[in-house]
C-alpha atoms as one frame of an Amber mdcrd trajectory, in Angstrom:
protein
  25.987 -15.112  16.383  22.687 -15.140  15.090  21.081 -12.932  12.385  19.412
  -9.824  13.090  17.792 -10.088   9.583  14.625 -11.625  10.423  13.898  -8.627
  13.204  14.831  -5.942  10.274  12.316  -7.807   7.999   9.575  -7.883  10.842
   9.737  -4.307  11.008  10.138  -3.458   7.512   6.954  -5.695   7.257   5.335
  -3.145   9.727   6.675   0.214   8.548   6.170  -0.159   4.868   2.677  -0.496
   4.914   2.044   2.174   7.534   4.262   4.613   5.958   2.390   4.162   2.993
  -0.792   4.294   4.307   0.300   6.731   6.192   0.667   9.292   3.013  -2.287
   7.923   1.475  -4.515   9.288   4.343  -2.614  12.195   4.727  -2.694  13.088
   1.075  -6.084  12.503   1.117  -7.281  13.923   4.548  -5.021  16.938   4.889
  -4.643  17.335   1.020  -7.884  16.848  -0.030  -6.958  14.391  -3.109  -9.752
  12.154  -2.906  -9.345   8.216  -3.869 -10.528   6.668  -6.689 -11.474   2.911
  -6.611  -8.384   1.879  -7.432  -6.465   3.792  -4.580  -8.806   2.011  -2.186
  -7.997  -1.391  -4.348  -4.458  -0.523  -3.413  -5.079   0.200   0.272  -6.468
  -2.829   1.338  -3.751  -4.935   0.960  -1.957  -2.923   2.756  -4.185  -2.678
   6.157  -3.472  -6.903   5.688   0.406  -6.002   5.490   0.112  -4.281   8.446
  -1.498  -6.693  10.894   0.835  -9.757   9.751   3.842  -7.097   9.761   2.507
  -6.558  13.683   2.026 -10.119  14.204   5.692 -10.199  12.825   7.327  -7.419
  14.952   5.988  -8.708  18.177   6.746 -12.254  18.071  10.175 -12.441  16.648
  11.880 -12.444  20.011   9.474 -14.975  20.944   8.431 -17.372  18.178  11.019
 -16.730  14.986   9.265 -19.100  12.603   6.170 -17.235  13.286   7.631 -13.865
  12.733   9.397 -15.131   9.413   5.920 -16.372   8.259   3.907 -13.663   8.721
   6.470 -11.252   7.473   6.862 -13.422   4.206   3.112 -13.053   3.999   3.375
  -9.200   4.586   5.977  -9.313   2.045   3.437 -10.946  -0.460   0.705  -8.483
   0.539   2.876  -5.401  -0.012   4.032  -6.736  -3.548   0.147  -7.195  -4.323
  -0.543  -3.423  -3.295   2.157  -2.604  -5.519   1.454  -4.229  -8.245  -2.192
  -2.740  -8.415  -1.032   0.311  -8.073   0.989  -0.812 -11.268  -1.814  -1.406
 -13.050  -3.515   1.844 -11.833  -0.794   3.961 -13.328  -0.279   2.486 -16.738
  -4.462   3.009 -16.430  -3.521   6.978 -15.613  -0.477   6.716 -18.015  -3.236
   5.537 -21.008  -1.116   2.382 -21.516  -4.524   0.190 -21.386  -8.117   0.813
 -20.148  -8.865   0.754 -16.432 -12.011   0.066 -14.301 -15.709   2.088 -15.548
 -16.210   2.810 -11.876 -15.172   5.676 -10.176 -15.502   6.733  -6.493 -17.009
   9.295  -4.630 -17.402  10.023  -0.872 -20.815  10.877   0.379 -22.180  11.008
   4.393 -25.791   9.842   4.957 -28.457  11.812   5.484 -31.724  11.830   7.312
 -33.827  12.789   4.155 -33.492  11.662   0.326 -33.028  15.533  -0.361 -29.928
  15.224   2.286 -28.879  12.096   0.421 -29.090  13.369  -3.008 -26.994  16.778
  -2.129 -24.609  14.933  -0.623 -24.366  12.564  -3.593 -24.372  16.076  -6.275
 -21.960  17.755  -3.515 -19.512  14.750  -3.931 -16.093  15.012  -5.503 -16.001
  12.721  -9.146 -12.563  11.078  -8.897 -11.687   9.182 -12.290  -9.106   6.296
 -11.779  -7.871   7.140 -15.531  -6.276  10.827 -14.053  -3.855  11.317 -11.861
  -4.164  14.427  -9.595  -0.721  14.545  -8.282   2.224  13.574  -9.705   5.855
  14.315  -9.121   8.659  13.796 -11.636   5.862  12.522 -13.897   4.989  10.083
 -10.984   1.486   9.513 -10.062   1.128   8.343  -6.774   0.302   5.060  -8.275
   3.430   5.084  -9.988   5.310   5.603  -6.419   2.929   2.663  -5.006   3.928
   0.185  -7.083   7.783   1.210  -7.103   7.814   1.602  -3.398   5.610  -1.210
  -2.466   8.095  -3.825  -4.474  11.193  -2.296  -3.182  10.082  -2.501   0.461
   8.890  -6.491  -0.442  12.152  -7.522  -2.241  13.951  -5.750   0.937  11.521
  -7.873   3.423  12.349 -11.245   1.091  15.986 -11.010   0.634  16.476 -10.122
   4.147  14.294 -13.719   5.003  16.705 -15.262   2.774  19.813 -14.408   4.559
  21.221 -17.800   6.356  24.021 -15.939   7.716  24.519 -12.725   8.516  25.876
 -10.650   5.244  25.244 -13.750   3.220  22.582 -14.070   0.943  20.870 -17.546
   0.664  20.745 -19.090  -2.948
């Protein structure tokens, strides 16, 4: 009997990163809480997780060194998301300073007065405030917890040699 651990890990490769990106569009699109630069930071990472968690899903059946590469290398990609969005909350938490950029989303104009209204019409978002939180978590905060649970998940599972056994 072979493991089914390397198939779970594929798709926890694929669904952690879309479920987080996922609520970061949603919160942002549907919620209106704009990103600051370090939510995008965190993002990107994420869209990489994604693809190689795809890669992962699809060829596991197929090619299983393949699948446990890429999802390794999702793994590693999530943990990085997490861990900047680590760094982002102690930023909103005041534990040490942050970036001196901030974001702002503006559309192009036709004019430089449509440019510049759109640039004063623009939302300010500091990285150094959070502007949700729940249970005094930022969504930072639930970034980096999330985003290292899913990748330990995604690496012990690639460490199984048998199925319920753990590898040492």
């Amino acid at each position: 009997m072979t493991s089914r651990a390397p198939r779970i890990a594929a798709w926890l490769a694929l669904l952690v990163p879309a479920f987080m990106l996922g609520g970061a569009l949603i919160s942002q699109y549907v919620f209106g809480l704009y990103p600051c630069e370090m939510c995008y930071w965190q993002r990107w990472p994420h869209w990489v997780a994604l693809v190689l968690g795809g890669v992962a899903v699809l060829s596991v059946r197929r090619v299983q060194g393949l699948a446990v590469g890429m999802a390794s290398l999702a793994a590693v990609a999530i943990a990085i998301s997490g861990l900047i969005g680590g760094f982002h909350a102690g930023v909103e938490y005041g534990w040490w300073d942050g970036v001196t950029s901030c974001a702002s989303t503006i559309s192009a104009g036709t004019t430089t007065d449509d440019v510049l209204n759109s640039i004063m019409a623009a939302p300010l978002v500091r990285c150094d405030t959070a502007p949700w939180s729940m249970f005094g978590i930022s969504l930072a905060g639930y970034n980096f917890l999330l985003s290292l649970a899913g990748a330990a998940a995604i690496y012990l599972l690639l460490r199984r040699k048998k199925p319920g056994i753990i590898a040492e």
